[in-house]
Structures are given as C-alpha cells and as structure tokens.
Coordinates of N, CA, C and O in Angstrom, one line a residue:
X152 N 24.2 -20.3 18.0 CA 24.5 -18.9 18.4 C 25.1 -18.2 17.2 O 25.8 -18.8 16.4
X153 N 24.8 -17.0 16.9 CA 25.3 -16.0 15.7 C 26.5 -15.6 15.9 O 26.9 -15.0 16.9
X154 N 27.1 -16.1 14.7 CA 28.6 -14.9 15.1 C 28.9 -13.8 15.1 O 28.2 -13.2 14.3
X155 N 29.5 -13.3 15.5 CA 29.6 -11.5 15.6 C 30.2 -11.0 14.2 O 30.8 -11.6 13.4
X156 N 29.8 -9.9 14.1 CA 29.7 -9.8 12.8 C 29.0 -10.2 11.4 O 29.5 -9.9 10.3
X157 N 27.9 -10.9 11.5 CA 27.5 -12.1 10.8 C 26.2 -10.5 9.7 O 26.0 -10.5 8.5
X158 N 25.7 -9.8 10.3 CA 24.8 -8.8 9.6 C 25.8 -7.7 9.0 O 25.4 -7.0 8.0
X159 N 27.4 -7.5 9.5 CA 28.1 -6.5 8.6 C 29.3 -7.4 7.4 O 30.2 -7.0 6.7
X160 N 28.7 -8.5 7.5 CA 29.5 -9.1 6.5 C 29.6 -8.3 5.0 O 28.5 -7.9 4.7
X161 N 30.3 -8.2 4.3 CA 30.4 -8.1 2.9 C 30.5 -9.3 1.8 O 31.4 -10.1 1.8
X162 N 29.7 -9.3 1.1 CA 29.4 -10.2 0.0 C 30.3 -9.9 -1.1 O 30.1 -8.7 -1.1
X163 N 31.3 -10.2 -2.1 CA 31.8 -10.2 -3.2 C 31.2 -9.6 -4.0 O 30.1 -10.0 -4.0
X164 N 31.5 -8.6 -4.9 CA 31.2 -7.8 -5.5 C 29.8 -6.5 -5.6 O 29.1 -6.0 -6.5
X165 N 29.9 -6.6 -3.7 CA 28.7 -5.8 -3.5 C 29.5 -4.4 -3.8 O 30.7 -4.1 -3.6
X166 N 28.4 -3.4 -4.2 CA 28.8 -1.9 -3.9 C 28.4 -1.2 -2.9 O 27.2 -0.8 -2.6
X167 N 29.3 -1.0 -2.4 CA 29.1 0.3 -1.1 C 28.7 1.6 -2.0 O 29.4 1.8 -3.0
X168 N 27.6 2.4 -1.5 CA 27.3 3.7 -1.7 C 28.3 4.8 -1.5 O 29.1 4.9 -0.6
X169 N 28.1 5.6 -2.8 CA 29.6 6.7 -2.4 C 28.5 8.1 -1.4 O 29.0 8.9 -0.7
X170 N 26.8 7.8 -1.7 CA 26.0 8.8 -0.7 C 25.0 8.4 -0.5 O 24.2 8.1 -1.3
X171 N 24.9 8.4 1.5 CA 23.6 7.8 1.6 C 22.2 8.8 1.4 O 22.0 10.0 1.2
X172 N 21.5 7.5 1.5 CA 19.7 8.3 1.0 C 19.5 8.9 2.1 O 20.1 8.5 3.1
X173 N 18.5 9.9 2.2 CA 18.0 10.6 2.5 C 16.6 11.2 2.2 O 16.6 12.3 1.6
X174 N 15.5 10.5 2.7 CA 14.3 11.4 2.2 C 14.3 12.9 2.4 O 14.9 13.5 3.3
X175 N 13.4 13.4 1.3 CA 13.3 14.7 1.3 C 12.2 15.3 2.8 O 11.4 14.8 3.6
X176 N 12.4 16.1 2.6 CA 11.2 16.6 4.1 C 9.9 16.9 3.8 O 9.0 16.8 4.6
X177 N 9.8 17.1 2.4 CA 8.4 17.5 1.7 C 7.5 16.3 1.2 O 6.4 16.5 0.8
X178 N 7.9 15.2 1.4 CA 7.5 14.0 0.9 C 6.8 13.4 2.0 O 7.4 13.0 3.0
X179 N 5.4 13.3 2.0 CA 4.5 13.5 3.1 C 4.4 11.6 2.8 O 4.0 11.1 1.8
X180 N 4.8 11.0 3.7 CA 4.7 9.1 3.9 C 3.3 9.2 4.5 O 3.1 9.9 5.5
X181 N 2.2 8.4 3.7 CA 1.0 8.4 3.7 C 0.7 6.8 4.4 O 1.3 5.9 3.7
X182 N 0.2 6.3 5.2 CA 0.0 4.7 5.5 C -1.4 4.8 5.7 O -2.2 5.6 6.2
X183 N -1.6 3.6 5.0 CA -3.1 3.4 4.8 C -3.6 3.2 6.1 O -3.0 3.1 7.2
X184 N -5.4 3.3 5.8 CA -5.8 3.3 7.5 C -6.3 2.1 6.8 O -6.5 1.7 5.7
X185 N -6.5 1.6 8.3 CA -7.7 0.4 8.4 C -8.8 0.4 8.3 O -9.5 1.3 8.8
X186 N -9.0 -0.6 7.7 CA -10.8 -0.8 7.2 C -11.2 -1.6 8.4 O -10.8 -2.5 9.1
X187 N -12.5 -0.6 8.6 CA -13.2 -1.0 9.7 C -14.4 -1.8 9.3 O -15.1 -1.6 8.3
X188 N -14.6 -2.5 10.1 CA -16.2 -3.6 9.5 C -17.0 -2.1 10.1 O -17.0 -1.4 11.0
X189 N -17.9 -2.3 8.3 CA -19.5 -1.2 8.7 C -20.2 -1.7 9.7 O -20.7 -2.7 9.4
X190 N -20.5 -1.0 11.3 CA -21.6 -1.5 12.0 C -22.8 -0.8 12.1 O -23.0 0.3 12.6
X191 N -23.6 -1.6 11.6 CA -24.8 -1.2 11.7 C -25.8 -0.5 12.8 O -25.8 -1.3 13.8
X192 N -26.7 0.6 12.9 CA -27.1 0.7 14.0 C -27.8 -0.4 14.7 O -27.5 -0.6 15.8
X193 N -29.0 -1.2 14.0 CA -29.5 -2.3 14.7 C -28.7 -3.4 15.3 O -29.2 -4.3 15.9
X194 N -27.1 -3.2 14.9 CA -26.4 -4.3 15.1 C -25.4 -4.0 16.0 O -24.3 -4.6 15.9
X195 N -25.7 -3.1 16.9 CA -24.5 -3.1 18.0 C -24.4 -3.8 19.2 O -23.4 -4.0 19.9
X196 N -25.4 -4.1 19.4 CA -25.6 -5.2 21.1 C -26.3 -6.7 20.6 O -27.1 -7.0 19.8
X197 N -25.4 -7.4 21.6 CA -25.3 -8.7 21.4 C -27.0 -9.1 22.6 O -27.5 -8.0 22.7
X198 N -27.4 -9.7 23.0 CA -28.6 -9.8 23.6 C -28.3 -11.7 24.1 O -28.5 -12.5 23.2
X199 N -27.8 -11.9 25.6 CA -28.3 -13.1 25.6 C -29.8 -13.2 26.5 O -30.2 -12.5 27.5
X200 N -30.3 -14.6 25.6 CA -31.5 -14.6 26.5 C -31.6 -15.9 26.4 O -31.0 -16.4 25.4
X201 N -32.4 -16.8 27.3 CA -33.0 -18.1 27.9 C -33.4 -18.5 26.6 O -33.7 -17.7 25.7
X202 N -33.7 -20.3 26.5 CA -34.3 -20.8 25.6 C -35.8 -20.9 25.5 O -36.5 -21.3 24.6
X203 N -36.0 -20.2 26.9 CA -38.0 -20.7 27.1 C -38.0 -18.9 26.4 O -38.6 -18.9 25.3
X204 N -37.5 -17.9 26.8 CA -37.6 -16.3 26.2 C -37.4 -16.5 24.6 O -38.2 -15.9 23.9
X205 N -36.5 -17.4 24.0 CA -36.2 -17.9 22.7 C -37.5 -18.1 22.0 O -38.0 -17.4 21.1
X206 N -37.9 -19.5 22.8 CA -39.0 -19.9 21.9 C -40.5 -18.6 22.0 O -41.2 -18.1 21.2
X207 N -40.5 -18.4 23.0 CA -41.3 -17.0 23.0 C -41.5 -15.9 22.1 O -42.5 -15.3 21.9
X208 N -40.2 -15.8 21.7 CA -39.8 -14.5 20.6 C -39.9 -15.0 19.6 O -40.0 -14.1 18.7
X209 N -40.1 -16.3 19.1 CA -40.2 -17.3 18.0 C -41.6 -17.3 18.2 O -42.2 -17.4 17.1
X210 N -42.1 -17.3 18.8 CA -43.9 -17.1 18.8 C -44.7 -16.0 18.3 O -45.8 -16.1 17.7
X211 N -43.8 -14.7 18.7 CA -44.5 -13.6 18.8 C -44.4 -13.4 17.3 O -45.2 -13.1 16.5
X212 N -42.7 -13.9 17.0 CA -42.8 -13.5 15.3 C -43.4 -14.3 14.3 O -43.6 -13.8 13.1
X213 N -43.7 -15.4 14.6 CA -44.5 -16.0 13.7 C -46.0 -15.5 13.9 O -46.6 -15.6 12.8
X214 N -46.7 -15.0 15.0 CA -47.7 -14.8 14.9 C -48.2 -13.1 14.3 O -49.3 -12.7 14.0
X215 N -47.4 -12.6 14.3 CA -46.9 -10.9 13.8 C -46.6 -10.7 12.5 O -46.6 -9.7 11.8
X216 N -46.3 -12.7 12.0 CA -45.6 -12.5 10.3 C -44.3 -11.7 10.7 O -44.2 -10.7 10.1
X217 N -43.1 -11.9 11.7 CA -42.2 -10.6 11.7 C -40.8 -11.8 11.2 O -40.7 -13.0 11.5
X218 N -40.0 -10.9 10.3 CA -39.1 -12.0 10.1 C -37.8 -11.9 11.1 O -37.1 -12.9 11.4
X219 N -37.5 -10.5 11.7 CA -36.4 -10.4 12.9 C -36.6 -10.4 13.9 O -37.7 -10.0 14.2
X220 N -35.3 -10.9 15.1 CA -35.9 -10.5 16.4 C -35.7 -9.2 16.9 O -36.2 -8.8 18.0
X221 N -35.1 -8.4 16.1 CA -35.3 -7.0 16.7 C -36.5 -6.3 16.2 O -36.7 -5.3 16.8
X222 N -37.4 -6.8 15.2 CA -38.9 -6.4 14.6 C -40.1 -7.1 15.8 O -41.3 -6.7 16.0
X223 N -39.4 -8.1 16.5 CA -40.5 -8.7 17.6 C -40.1 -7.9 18.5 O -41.0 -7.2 18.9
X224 N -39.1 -7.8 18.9 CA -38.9 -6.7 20.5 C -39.2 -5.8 20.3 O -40.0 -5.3 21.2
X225 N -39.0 -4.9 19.0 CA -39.5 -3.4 18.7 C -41.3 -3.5 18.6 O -41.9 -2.4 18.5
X226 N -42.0 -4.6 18.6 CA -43.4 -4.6 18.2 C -43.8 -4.8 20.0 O -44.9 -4.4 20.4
X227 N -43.2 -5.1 20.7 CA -43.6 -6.0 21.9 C -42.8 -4.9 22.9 O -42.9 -5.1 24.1
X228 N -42.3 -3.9 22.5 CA -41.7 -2.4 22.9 C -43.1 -1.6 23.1 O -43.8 -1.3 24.0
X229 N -43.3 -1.4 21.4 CA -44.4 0.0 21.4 C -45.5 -0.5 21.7 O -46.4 0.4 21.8
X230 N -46.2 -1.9 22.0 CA -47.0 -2.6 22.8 C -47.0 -2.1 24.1 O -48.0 -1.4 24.5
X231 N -46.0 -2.3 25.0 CA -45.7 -2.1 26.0 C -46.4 -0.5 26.4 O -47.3 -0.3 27.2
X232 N -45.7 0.5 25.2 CA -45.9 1.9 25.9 C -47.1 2.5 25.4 O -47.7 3.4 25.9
X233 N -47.4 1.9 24.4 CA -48.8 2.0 24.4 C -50.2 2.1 25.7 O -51.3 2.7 25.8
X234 N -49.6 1.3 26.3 CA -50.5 0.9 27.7 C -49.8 1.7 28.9 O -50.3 1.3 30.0
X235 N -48.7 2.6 28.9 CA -48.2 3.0 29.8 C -49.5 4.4 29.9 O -50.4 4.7 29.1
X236 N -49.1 5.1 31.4 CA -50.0 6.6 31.2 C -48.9 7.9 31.3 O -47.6 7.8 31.4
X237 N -49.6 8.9 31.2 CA -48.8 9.8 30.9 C -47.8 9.9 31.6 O -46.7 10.0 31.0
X238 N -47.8 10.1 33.1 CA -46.7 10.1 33.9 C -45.3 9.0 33.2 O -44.1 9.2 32.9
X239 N -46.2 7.8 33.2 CA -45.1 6.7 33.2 C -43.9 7.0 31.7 O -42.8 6.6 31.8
X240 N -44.5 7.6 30.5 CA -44.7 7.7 28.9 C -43.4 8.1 29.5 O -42.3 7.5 29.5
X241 N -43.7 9.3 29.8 CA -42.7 10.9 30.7 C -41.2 10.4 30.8 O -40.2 10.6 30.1
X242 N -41.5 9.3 32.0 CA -40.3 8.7 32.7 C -39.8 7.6 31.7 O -38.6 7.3 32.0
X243 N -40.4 7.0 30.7 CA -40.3 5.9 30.2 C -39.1 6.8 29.4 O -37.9 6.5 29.3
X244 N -39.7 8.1 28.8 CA -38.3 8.7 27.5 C -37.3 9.3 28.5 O -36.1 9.2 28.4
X245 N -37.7 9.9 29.4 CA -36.5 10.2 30.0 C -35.4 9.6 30.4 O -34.3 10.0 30.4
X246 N -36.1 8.4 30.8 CA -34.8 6.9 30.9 C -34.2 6.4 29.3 O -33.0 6.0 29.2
X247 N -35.1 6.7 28.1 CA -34.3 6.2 27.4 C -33.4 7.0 26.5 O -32.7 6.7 25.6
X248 N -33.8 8.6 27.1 CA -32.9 9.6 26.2 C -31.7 9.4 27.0 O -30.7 9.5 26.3
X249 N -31.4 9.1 28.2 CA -30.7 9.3 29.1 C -29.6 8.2 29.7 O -28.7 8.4 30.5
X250 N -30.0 6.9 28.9 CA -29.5 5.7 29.1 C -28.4 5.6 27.8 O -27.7 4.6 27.7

C-alpha cells in the first residue's frame, strides 16, 4: 500500500520554482494524425466463397490467362451482361448504381 504523501515528497536539494509555467495562448499544440493504411478501391470487400466456387475461379483464370480473382469475376461479370436484354441491362445498372 502507498503511503500518503509518497508523490509530494521533497528530494534534497531540489528547487522549488519561484513561477509557475504557463503556456502562451498563441501557441497552437499540433498532434500528429494517424496514418491510415492506403485502401485501395479493388481492395475493400473481403468475399468468402466455397472450395468447389474456389477451384472454379481457378479454372476460369487459367483458362482467360487472368492472374486475379477480381480480373476472373470482372470477366465472368461483363460475360454475364453481355447476354442480358435491354430491359434486364436497365435494371441490372439501376441495382448497381443504387446498391
């Protein structure tokens, strides 16, 4: 247990201030900001998916020559709307401006 008095003790040949400090009011205290990790736009969503959808996506990219899986979903995307018709095209951006 601490004894009372134990933080206003005086040390031997300390000096007591004849005036205390005082910052000035014009002295603008600046604190660093934090560094944020750069995130990238392709790199914001985590995606889990199955091991059989895995090896699948590993199929599509080797057969495409694609080296990422966001280059196989984005090819296997505009595949997709490619084959859509106009109506569907319509609804297809509307959901994704809007999502």
């Amino acid at each position: 247990m601490a004894r009372k008095g134990l933080l206003e003790r005086k040390v031997e040949g300390a000096i007591s201030p004849s005036q205390k400090f005082e910052a000035d009011a014009s002295i603008n205290i600046v604190k660093p900001e934090k560094k944020q990790k750069n995130q990238f736009k392709n790199q914001k969503v985590t995606l889990k998916i199955s091991d059989e959808i895995k090896t699948s996506l590993e199929a599509i990219k080797v057969l495409h020559k694609l080296k990422f899986d966001y280059e196989a979903i984005q090819f296997l995307i505009d595949d997709f709307t490619q084959n859509l018709s106009a109506d569907e095209k319509r609804r297809y951006s509307v959901l994704k401006d809007n999502l």
